[in-house]
Short mmCIF file of C-alpha atoms and ligand atoms in Angstrom, two decimals:
data_model
loop_
_atom_site.label_atom_id
_atom_site.label_comp_id
_atom_site.label_asym_id
_atom_site.label_seq_id
_atom_site.Cartn_x
_atom_site.Cartn_y
_atom_site.Cartn_z
CA MET I 1 -25.07 -17.35 4.94
CA ARG I 2 -24.33 -13.80 6.08
CA ASP I 3 -25.95 -12.12 9.08
CA VAL I 4 -28.40 -9.37 8.07
CA ALA I 5 -29.31 -6.04 9.71
CA VAL I 6 -31.99 -3.39 9.25
CA ILE I 7 -30.38 0.05 9.00
CA GLY I 8 -33.35 2.29 8.20
CA VAL I 9 -37.14 2.35 8.35
CA GLY I 10 -39.93 4.62 7.10
CA CYS I 11 -43.71 4.54 7.15
CA THR I 12 -46.49 6.82 5.92
CA GLU I 13 -49.44 7.63 8.13
CA PHE I 14 -52.04 4.89 7.79
CA GLY I 15 -55.61 5.89 6.93
CA GLU I 16 -57.53 7.32 4.01
CA HIS I 17 -55.14 9.04 1.58
CA TRP I 18 -57.54 10.32 -1.03
CA GLY I 19 -55.12 13.06 -2.09
CA THR I 20 -52.09 10.79 -2.53
CA SER I 21 -51.60 8.31 -5.37
CA PHE I 22 -50.52 4.69 -4.96
CA ARG I 23 -47.07 5.45 -6.35
CA ASP I 24 -46.61 8.54 -4.15
CA LEU I 25 -47.50 6.55 -1.03
CA PHE I 26 -44.65 4.19 -1.84
CA VAL I 27 -42.20 6.96 -2.73
CA ASN I 28 -42.96 8.80 0.54
CA ALA I 29 -42.27 5.70 2.66
CA GLY I 30 -39.17 4.80 0.64
CA ALA I 31 -37.72 8.30 1.00
CA LEU I 32 -38.22 8.18 4.79
CA ALA I 33 -36.45 4.81 5.00
CA LEU I 34 -33.50 5.91 2.84
CA GLU I 35 -33.11 9.12 4.81
CA ASP I 36 -33.21 7.14 8.06
CA ALA I 37 -30.57 4.73 6.71
CA GLY I 38 -28.38 7.49 5.30
CA VAL I 39 -28.39 5.73 1.94
CA THR I 40 -28.82 7.37 -1.45
CA GLY I 41 -30.81 5.81 -4.28
CA GLU I 42 -27.83 4.97 -6.48
CA LYS I 43 -26.47 2.62 -3.78
CA ILE I 44 -29.53 0.35 -3.84
CA ASP I 45 -28.89 -3.11 -5.28
CA ALA I 46 -32.45 -4.46 -5.28
CA LEU I 47 -36.03 -3.75 -4.30
CA TYR I 48 -38.75 -6.15 -3.08
CA VAL I 49 -42.27 -4.71 -2.89
CA GLY I 50 -45.12 -6.41 -1.04
CA ASN I 51 -48.48 -5.71 -2.65
CA MET I 52 -51.63 -7.79 -2.65
CA SER I 53 -53.99 -6.42 -5.23
CA ALA I 54 -53.10 -3.13 -6.92
CA GLY I 55 -54.56 -4.62 -10.09
CA ARG I 56 -58.01 -4.55 -8.54
CA PHE I 57 -57.70 -1.69 -6.00
CA VAL I 58 -56.16 0.88 -8.36
CA GLU I 59 -56.15 -0.99 -11.70
CA GLN I 60 -52.36 -1.05 -11.87
CA GLU I 61 -50.21 -4.15 -12.38
CA HIS I 62 -46.44 -4.46 -12.97
CA ILE I 63 -45.87 -2.93 -9.55
CA GLY I 64 -42.16 -3.77 -9.26
CA ALA I 65 -41.34 -1.76 -12.39
CA LEU I 66 -43.71 1.09 -11.52
CA ILE I 67 -42.20 1.51 -8.08
CA ALA I 68 -38.61 1.37 -9.36
CA ASP I 69 -39.49 3.99 -11.94
CA TYR I 70 -41.17 6.44 -9.55
CA ALA I 71 -38.51 5.88 -6.89
CA GLY I 72 -35.97 7.12 -9.46
CA LEU I 73 -34.25 3.73 -9.70
CA ALA I 74 -35.14 2.81 -13.29
CA SER I 75 -32.26 4.86 -14.73
CA ASN I 76 -29.86 2.60 -12.77
CA ASN I 77 -31.79 -0.47 -13.91
CA VAL I 78 -32.19 -1.65 -10.30
CA PRO I 79 -33.93 -5.06 -10.13
CA SER I 80 -37.36 -4.64 -8.55
CA THR I 81 -39.68 -7.51 -7.68
CA ARG I 82 -43.29 -7.55 -6.54
CA VAL I 83 -44.05 -10.11 -3.84
CA GLU I 84 -47.62 -11.33 -3.30
CA ALA I 85 -48.95 -13.46 -0.45
CA ALA I 86 -52.24 -11.67 0.33
CA CYS I 87 -52.02 -9.90 3.72
CA ALA I 88 -48.57 -11.48 4.28
CA SER I 89 -47.11 -9.79 1.17
CA GLY I 90 -45.11 -7.29 3.26
CA GLY I 91 -43.63 -9.90 5.61
CA LEU I 92 -42.71 -12.02 2.63
CA ALA I 93 -41.09 -9.07 0.80
CA PHE I 94 -38.95 -8.51 3.91
CA ARG I 95 -38.03 -12.20 3.93
CA GLN I 96 -37.01 -12.07 0.25
CA ALA I 97 -34.78 -9.07 0.99
CA VAL I 98 -33.22 -10.87 3.96
CA ILE I 99 -32.57 -13.99 1.85
CA ALA I 100 -31.02 -11.88 -0.96
CA VAL I 101 -28.60 -10.21 1.46
CA ALA I 102 -27.89 -13.36 3.51
CA SER I 103 -27.03 -15.29 0.35
CA GLY I 104 -24.41 -12.73 -0.68
CA MET I 105 -26.27 -11.99 -3.93
CA GLU I 106 -27.14 -8.39 -2.98
CA ASP I 107 -25.79 -5.89 -0.44
CA ILE I 108 -28.13 -2.91 0.01
CA VAL I 109 -31.75 -3.94 -0.43
CA VAL I 110 -35.04 -2.14 0.15
CA ALA I 111 -38.04 -4.17 1.33
CA ALA I 112 -41.30 -2.30 1.10
CA GLY I 113 -45.06 -2.77 1.14
CA VAL I 114 -47.86 -0.64 -0.25
CA GLU I 115 -51.62 -0.86 -0.66
CA LYS I 116 -54.22 1.75 -1.57
CA MET I 117 -57.60 0.28 -0.66
CA THR I 118 -60.00 3.21 -0.18
CA ASP I 119 -60.37 4.19 -3.85
CA VAL I 120 -63.10 1.52 -4.08
CA GLY I 121 -66.17 1.01 -1.85
CA THR I 122 -66.27 -1.40 1.10
CA GLY I 123 -68.19 -4.06 -0.83
CA ALA I 124 -65.62 -4.16 -3.64
CA SER I 125 -62.80 -4.08 -1.14
CA VAL I 126 -64.18 -6.99 0.89
CA ASP I 127 -64.65 -8.98 -2.33
CA MET I 128 -61.06 -8.30 -3.44
CA LEU I 129 -59.78 -9.39 -0.05
CA ALA I 130 -61.91 -12.53 -0.30
CA SER I 131 -59.92 -13.54 -3.38
CA ALA I 132 -57.14 -14.44 -0.91
CA ALA I 133 -59.37 -17.20 0.45
CA ASP I 134 -60.49 -20.12 -1.75
CA ARG I 135 -62.73 -18.47 -4.34
CA GLU I 136 -64.38 -21.73 -5.45
CA TRP I 137 -65.04 -23.25 -2.03
CA GLU I 138 -65.34 -20.16 0.18
CA GLY I 139 -65.84 -16.95 -1.81
CA PHE I 140 -68.53 -18.28 -4.15
CA ALA I 141 -70.40 -19.55 -1.07
CA GLY I 142 -70.40 -16.01 0.37
CA ALA I 143 -67.60 -16.45 2.90
CA THR I 144 -65.66 -13.18 3.22
CA PHE I 145 -62.80 -12.69 5.70
CA PRO I 146 -65.05 -11.34 8.47
CA GLY I 147 -67.20 -14.46 7.91
CA LEU I 148 -64.25 -16.87 7.92
CA TYR I 149 -62.72 -15.39 11.08
CA ALA I 150 -66.20 -15.44 12.67
CA MET I 151 -66.23 -19.21 12.05
CA ILE I 152 -62.87 -19.45 13.80
CA ALA I 153 -64.23 -17.36 16.69
CA ASN I 154 -67.36 -19.50 17.02
CA ASP I 155 -65.38 -22.73 17.00
CA TYR I 156 -62.84 -21.32 19.47
CA MET I 157 -65.48 -19.99 21.89
CA HIS I 158 -67.29 -23.33 21.78
CA ARG I 159 -64.15 -25.24 22.77
CA TYR I 160 -62.13 -22.87 24.95
CA PRO I 161 -62.90 -20.45 27.78
CA LEU I 162 -63.07 -17.10 25.95
CA THR I 163 -65.76 -14.57 26.86
CA ARG I 164 -67.11 -11.89 24.54
CA GLU I 165 -65.70 -9.28 26.94
CA GLN I 166 -62.19 -10.79 26.84
CA LEU I 167 -62.31 -10.77 23.04
CA ALA I 168 -63.34 -7.09 23.10
CA GLN I 169 -60.37 -6.35 25.39
CA VAL I 170 -58.01 -7.12 22.46
CA ALA I 171 -59.50 -4.15 20.57
CA VAL I 172 -59.52 -1.93 23.68
CA LYS I 173 -55.81 -2.62 24.24
CA ASN I 174 -54.90 -2.08 20.58
CA HIS I 175 -56.83 1.22 20.42
CA GLU I 176 -54.98 2.33 23.59
CA ASN I 177 -51.68 1.63 21.80
CA GLY I 178 -52.92 3.24 18.58
CA ALA I 179 -53.78 6.38 20.56
CA ARG I 180 -50.03 6.65 21.29
CA ASN I 181 -48.94 6.08 17.68
CA PRO I 182 -48.86 9.13 15.39
CA ILE I 183 -49.13 7.01 12.21
CA ALA I 184 -52.18 5.03 13.40
CA GLN I 185 -55.48 5.21 11.50
CA PHE I 186 -57.48 5.19 14.74
CA GLN I 187 -56.01 7.20 17.62
CA ASN I 188 -59.11 7.07 19.82
CA ARG I 189 -59.40 5.12 23.06
CA ILE I 190 -62.40 2.80 23.38
CA THR I 191 -64.02 0.64 26.07
CA VAL I 192 -65.36 -2.91 26.10
CA ASP I 193 -68.85 -1.38 25.73
CA THR I 194 -67.75 0.43 22.54
CA VAL I 195 -66.93 -2.96 21.04
CA LEU I 196 -70.02 -4.77 22.38
CA ASN I 197 -72.38 -2.00 21.21
CA SER I 198 -70.85 -1.60 17.73
CA SER I 199 -72.70 -3.03 14.73
CA LEU I 200 -72.60 -6.75 14.10
CA VAL I 201 -70.45 -7.67 11.08
CA ALA I 202 -70.34 -11.50 11.22
CA ASP I 203 -71.53 -13.06 14.46
CA PRO I 204 -69.82 -12.89 16.96
CA LEU I 205 -67.50 -10.28 15.38
CA ARG I 206 -68.58 -6.65 15.55
CA LEU I 207 -67.23 -3.53 13.83
CA PHE I 208 -64.61 -2.95 16.54
CA ASP I 209 -63.40 -6.57 16.27
CA CYS I 210 -62.33 -5.87 12.68
CA SER I 211 -59.26 -4.24 11.18
CA PRO I 212 -60.27 -1.39 8.85
CA ILE I 213 -59.76 -0.72 5.14
CA THR I 214 -56.57 1.38 4.86
CA ASP I 215 -54.15 3.17 2.53
CA GLY I 216 -50.48 3.18 3.46
CA ALA I 217 -46.90 2.21 2.70
CA ALA I 218 -43.79 1.24 4.66
CA ALA I 219 -40.18 0.56 3.71
CA VAL I 220 -37.02 -0.73 5.37
CA VAL I 221 -33.39 -1.00 4.25
CA VAL I 222 -31.39 -4.18 4.91
CA VAL I 223 -27.65 -4.78 4.52
CA PRO I 224 -25.10 -7.41 5.63
CA LEU I 225 -24.49 -6.99 9.38
CA GLU I 226 -20.75 -6.56 8.71
CA ARG I 227 -21.52 -3.36 6.72
CA ALA I 228 -24.25 -1.96 8.98
CA ARG I 229 -21.94 0.34 10.98
CA GLU I 230 -21.03 2.18 7.76
CA PHE I 231 -24.57 3.60 7.89
CA THR I 232 -25.86 3.66 11.47
CA ASP I 233 -24.88 3.39 15.13
CA SER I 234 -28.01 1.42 15.92
CA PRO I 235 -28.43 -1.47 13.45
CA VAL I 236 -31.12 -4.00 14.26
CA ARG I 237 -30.12 -7.58 13.57
CA VAL I 238 -32.38 -10.13 11.88
CA LEU I 239 -32.18 -13.15 14.20
CA ALA I 240 -34.67 -15.37 12.35
CA SER I 241 -36.76 -15.42 9.18
CA ALA I 242 -39.31 -18.23 8.87
CA GLN I 243 -42.27 -19.01 6.65
CA ALA I 244 -44.91 -21.74 6.53
CA SER I 245 -48.00 -22.61 4.52
CA ASP I 246 -51.26 -24.45 5.13
CA THR I 247 -54.43 -25.34 3.20
CA ILE I 248 -56.04 -22.29 1.64
CA SER I 249 -59.56 -23.37 2.68
CA LEU I 250 -60.55 -23.32 6.30
CA HIS I 251 -62.64 -26.50 5.95
CA ASP I 252 -59.56 -28.50 4.94
CA ARG I 253 -57.74 -27.68 8.18
CA ARG I 254 -56.93 -30.22 10.87
CA ASP I 255 -58.27 -27.72 13.43
CA ILE I 256 -59.76 -24.37 12.43
CA SER I 257 -58.97 -22.68 15.77
CA THR I 258 -55.23 -23.38 15.49
CA LEU I 259 -53.26 -21.83 12.63
CA ASP I 260 -50.80 -24.67 12.00
CA ALA I 261 -48.71 -22.42 9.73
CA THR I 262 -48.26 -20.04 12.66
CA VAL I 263 -47.21 -22.94 14.88
CA ALA I 264 -44.70 -24.15 12.24
CA ALA I 265 -43.27 -20.72 11.33
CA GLY I 266 -43.02 -19.78 15.02
CA ARG I 267 -41.14 -22.98 15.90
CA ARG I 268 -38.77 -22.53 12.95
CA ALA I 269 -38.06 -18.93 13.97
CA PHE I 270 -37.35 -19.84 17.60
CA ALA I 271 -35.04 -22.66 16.46
CA GLN I 272 -33.15 -20.39 14.04
CA ALA I 273 -32.67 -17.67 16.64
CA GLY I 274 -31.88 -20.14 19.44
CA LEU I 275 -34.21 -18.23 21.72
CA THR I 276 -37.00 -19.13 24.15
CA HIS I 277 -40.32 -17.30 24.58
CA LYS I 278 -39.12 -15.63 27.76
CA GLU I 279 -36.39 -13.86 25.77
CA ILE I 280 -38.89 -12.13 23.44
CA ASP I 281 -39.71 -8.65 24.77
CA MET I 282 -42.53 -7.63 22.39
CA VAL I 283 -44.58 -9.11 19.53
CA GLU I 284 -46.43 -7.60 16.61
CA VAL I 285 -49.06 -10.20 15.67
CA HIS I 286 -51.53 -10.27 12.79
CA ASP I 287 -54.77 -9.13 14.50
CA CYS I 288 -56.90 -8.72 11.36
CA PHE I 289 -59.74 -9.62 13.73
CA THR I 290 -59.63 -9.77 17.54
CA ILE I 291 -59.88 -13.58 17.49
CA ALA I 292 -56.77 -13.66 15.28
CA GLU I 293 -54.69 -12.04 18.03
CA ILE I 294 -55.98 -14.58 20.58
CA CYS I 295 -55.03 -17.48 18.27
CA ALA I 296 -51.66 -15.94 17.37
CA ILE I 297 -50.50 -15.52 20.98
CA GLU I 298 -51.30 -19.17 21.63
CA ASP I 299 -50.12 -20.64 18.32
CA LEU I 300 -46.77 -18.85 18.65
CA GLY I 301 -46.48 -20.57 22.03
CA PHE I 302 -46.64 -17.59 24.42
CA CYS I 303 -49.33 -19.45 26.42
CA LYS I 304 -51.42 -22.62 26.22
CA LYS I 305 -54.51 -22.94 24.03
CA GLY I 306 -57.47 -21.34 25.77
CA GLU I 307 -55.42 -18.97 27.96
CA ALA I 308 -54.95 -15.88 25.76
CA GLY I 309 -58.33 -14.33 26.57
CA ARG I 310 -57.67 -14.34 30.30
CA LEU I 311 -54.09 -13.08 29.79
CA THR I 312 -55.39 -10.20 27.65
CA ALA I 313 -58.06 -9.28 30.20
CA ASP I 314 -55.41 -9.41 32.97
CA GLY I 315 -53.22 -6.92 31.07
CA ALA I 316 -50.35 -9.33 30.29
CA THR I 317 -50.28 -8.18 26.65
CA ALA I 318 -50.60 -4.43 27.39
CA LEU I 319 -47.70 -1.98 27.05
CA ASN I 320 -46.69 -2.53 30.68
CA GLY I 321 -47.53 -6.24 30.66
CA GLU I 322 -45.33 -9.33 30.67
CA ILE I 323 -45.32 -9.58 26.87
CA PRO I 324 -46.56 -6.43 25.09
CA VAL I 325 -48.51 -7.41 21.97
CA ASN I 326 -49.15 -4.99 19.10
CA THR I 327 -47.54 -1.89 20.57
CA SER I 328 -48.24 -0.14 17.23
CA GLY I 329 -51.99 -0.54 17.75
CA GLY I 330 -51.89 -3.63 15.55
CA LEU I 331 -53.94 -4.01 12.41
CA LYS I 332 -57.02 -3.10 14.44
CA ALA I 333 -56.06 0.46 15.38
CA CYS I 334 -52.93 1.26 13.36
CA GLY I 335 -54.74 0.08 10.22
CA HIS I 336 -54.27 -2.68 7.65
CA PRO I 337 -53.14 -1.65 4.15
CA VAL I 338 -52.70 -5.32 3.37
CA GLY I 339 -49.46 -5.28 1.34
CA ALA I 340 -47.78 -2.84 3.75
CA THR I 341 -48.73 -4.40 7.09
CA GLY I 342 -45.82 -6.87 7.33
CA ILE I 343 -43.28 -4.09 6.71
CA LYS I 344 -45.03 -1.80 9.23
CA GLN I 345 -44.55 -4.56 11.81
CA ILE I 346 -40.77 -4.48 11.14
CA TYR I 347 -40.89 -0.64 11.29
CA GLU I 348 -42.57 -0.84 14.71
CA ILE I 349 -40.11 -3.39 16.11
CA VAL I 350 -37.10 -1.39 14.88
CA SER I 351 -38.60 1.81 16.38
CA GLN I 352 -39.07 0.02 19.72
CA LEU I 353 -35.60 -1.60 19.76
CA ARG I 354 -34.00 1.78 18.98
CA GLY I 355 -35.99 3.44 21.80
CA GLU I 356 -37.83 5.72 19.36
CA ALA I 357 -41.43 4.66 20.01
CA GLY I 358 -42.40 7.73 22.04
CA GLY I 359 -45.53 7.34 24.18
CA ARG I 360 -45.84 3.62 23.42
CA GLN I 361 -42.18 2.76 24.18
CA VAL I 362 -41.58 -0.55 25.95
CA ASP I 363 -38.37 -1.96 27.38
CA ALA I 364 -37.28 -4.22 24.50
CA GLU I 365 -34.15 -5.73 23.04
CA ILE I 366 -35.76 -8.55 21.06
CA GLY I 367 -39.01 -8.35 19.06
CA MET I 368 -41.05 -10.74 16.94
CA ALA I 369 -43.25 -10.04 13.90
CA HIS I 370 -46.05 -12.40 12.80
CA ASN I 371 -47.72 -11.73 9.43
CA VAL I 372 -50.59 -13.87 8.08
CA GLY I 373 -51.97 -14.30 4.57
CA GLY I 374 -55.65 -15.28 4.33
CA THR I 375 -56.84 -17.37 7.26
CA GLY I 376 -53.33 -18.73 7.70
CA ALA I 377 -52.42 -20.32 4.36
CA THR I 378 -49.20 -18.26 4.47
CA VAL I 379 -47.47 -17.20 7.68
CA VAL I 380 -44.19 -15.31 8.00
CA VAL I 381 -42.39 -14.85 11.33
CA HIS I 382 -39.31 -12.72 11.96
CA ILE I 383 -37.27 -12.15 15.11
CA LEU I 384 -35.17 -8.99 15.38
CA GLY I 385 -32.61 -8.03 18.02
CA ALA I 386 -31.09 -4.71 19.03
N1 COA Y 401 -63.01 -0.34 13.42
C1 COA Y 401 -63.53 0.79 13.94
N2 COA Y 401 -64.20 1.71 13.24
C2 COA Y 401 -64.32 1.48 11.92
C3 COA Y 401 -63.79 0.34 11.30
C4 COA Y 401 -63.11 -0.59 12.10
N3 COA Y 401 -62.59 -1.69 11.59
N4 COA Y 401 -64.06 0.39 9.98
C5 COA Y 401 -64.73 1.54 9.78
N5 COA Y 401 -64.89 2.19 10.95
C6 COA Y 401 -65.60 3.44 11.18
C7 COA Y 401 -65.26 4.51 10.19
O1 COA Y 401 -64.19 5.31 10.67
C8 COA Y 401 -66.55 5.28 10.10
O2 COA Y 401 -66.64 6.13 11.22
P1 COA Y 401 -67.33 7.58 11.09
O3 COA Y 401 -68.75 7.32 10.66
O4 COA Y 401 -67.20 8.12 12.48
O5 COA Y 401 -66.52 8.30 10.05
C9 COA Y 401 -67.60 4.22 10.25
O6 COA Y 401 -66.98 3.14 10.97
C10 COA Y 401 -68.15 3.70 8.95
O7 COA Y 401 -67.05 3.44 8.10
P2 COA Y 401 -67.18 2.62 6.77
O8 COA Y 401 -65.90 2.75 6.00
O9 COA Y 401 -68.46 2.98 6.09
O10 COA Y 401 -67.27 1.14 7.33
P3 COA Y 401 -67.85 -0.08 6.60
O11 COA Y 401 -69.06 -0.54 7.30
O12 COA Y 401 -67.95 0.19 5.14
O13 COA Y 401 -66.67 -1.18 6.79
C11 COA Y 401 -65.88 -3.18 7.81
C12 COA Y 401 -66.45 -1.77 8.02
C13 COA Y 401 -65.65 -3.82 9.15
C14 COA Y 401 -66.89 -4.05 7.03
C15 COA Y 401 -64.58 -3.07 6.99
O14 COA Y 401 -63.70 -2.24 7.68
C16 COA Y 401 -63.93 -4.43 6.79
O15 COA Y 401 -64.31 -5.19 5.91
N6 COA Y 401 -62.89 -4.76 7.57
C17 COA Y 401 -62.17 -6.01 7.41
C18 COA Y 401 -61.05 -5.88 6.43
C19 COA Y 401 -60.42 -7.20 6.12
O16 COA Y 401 -61.09 -8.22 5.97
N7 COA Y 401 -59.10 -7.23 5.97
C20 COA Y 401 -58.37 -8.42 5.66
C21 COA Y 401 -58.27 -9.25 6.85
S1 COA Y 401 -57.64 -10.86 6.54
#
């Protein structure tokens, strides 16, 4: 297997893009990544595109071909593959690109993610997202993602010492980071009271505990490490790429407050990279809801079960904390265009490791990305090093 490096990244602003089409969102992000990498389109060997549900959000399927066409790659007959794993589609597209390059099959590969969610109303959007849970056992019974994560939150708060205020602090911290990120959907600072006084969505989760509905796209370029210096002075090396699965229904889990797929993917990633937790300088975790960030920090092993709320309230996960979590603003403040999120996490880590994160810059040489599909039926973890 060959070592793999990221040589270029690009991301659109996240938010409501009513004036930009699905295909243009992708093309904009792809152009930024190619420009950053110093690579021209004709050099690309393959394309992997993370997308959850364009068929329902914008009534367009055959996304791999569409993207290759509008990126100007169809005339070169570049192979282009759509990758789908619900909200982990982006992370999984990155993993497919890494595997393709590591295997020696391809050399210059683009991994991208795109989702355009705001062309439909919230009700339709929430229903489409719910198709990533178990439609027969969960969706038909009325369980949407806010409802499912509320069940996790209720179970967690019953068993472990997590206060409502500590949970709110996850959103406060992520909005603080989002306020420093020019691509973030929400760039406003909030307080614990903002969260506690926002409308109830699914008890105990309130509006400000939820990630929003978002349009956006992100792209990165990966090559064999041995070729990276042909393109850039600051390649970022892929130190680990791990994936795990679990039952799709929450009720079939061993323990609904622990995402076993996160535990497994995290362990595999640490073993591959030969690193310990203390050597990780920053983490982008999948905070689709505030409780998801609490579980992720613990399930990845950064602290014991039941400790993440206190650590968050104490500032350990803030920009200047021991282990900065979600420097981008996370899904909560940066936004969550589901197919693009996993690639945006790689974009954020590369920006941080290259010292290009502006007002949210942390001191980092090694970063981790954690991308979740559904309530944890698919989890993808990557570790990158400067
Ligand atoms: N956090 C903070 N503010 C939010 C927000 C969020 N998550 N979502 C919307 N808002 C704001 C909007 O900016 C808007 O503000 P304005 O009135 O000042 O313009 C206001 O709230 C109403 O926005 P609207 O789009 O009408 O919200 P909504 O009530 O239709 O949707 C949620 C809110 C929480 C139901 C929706 O964002 C949601 O379903 N989120 C979860 C998405 C999800 O499940 N993703 C997959 C995870 S696995």
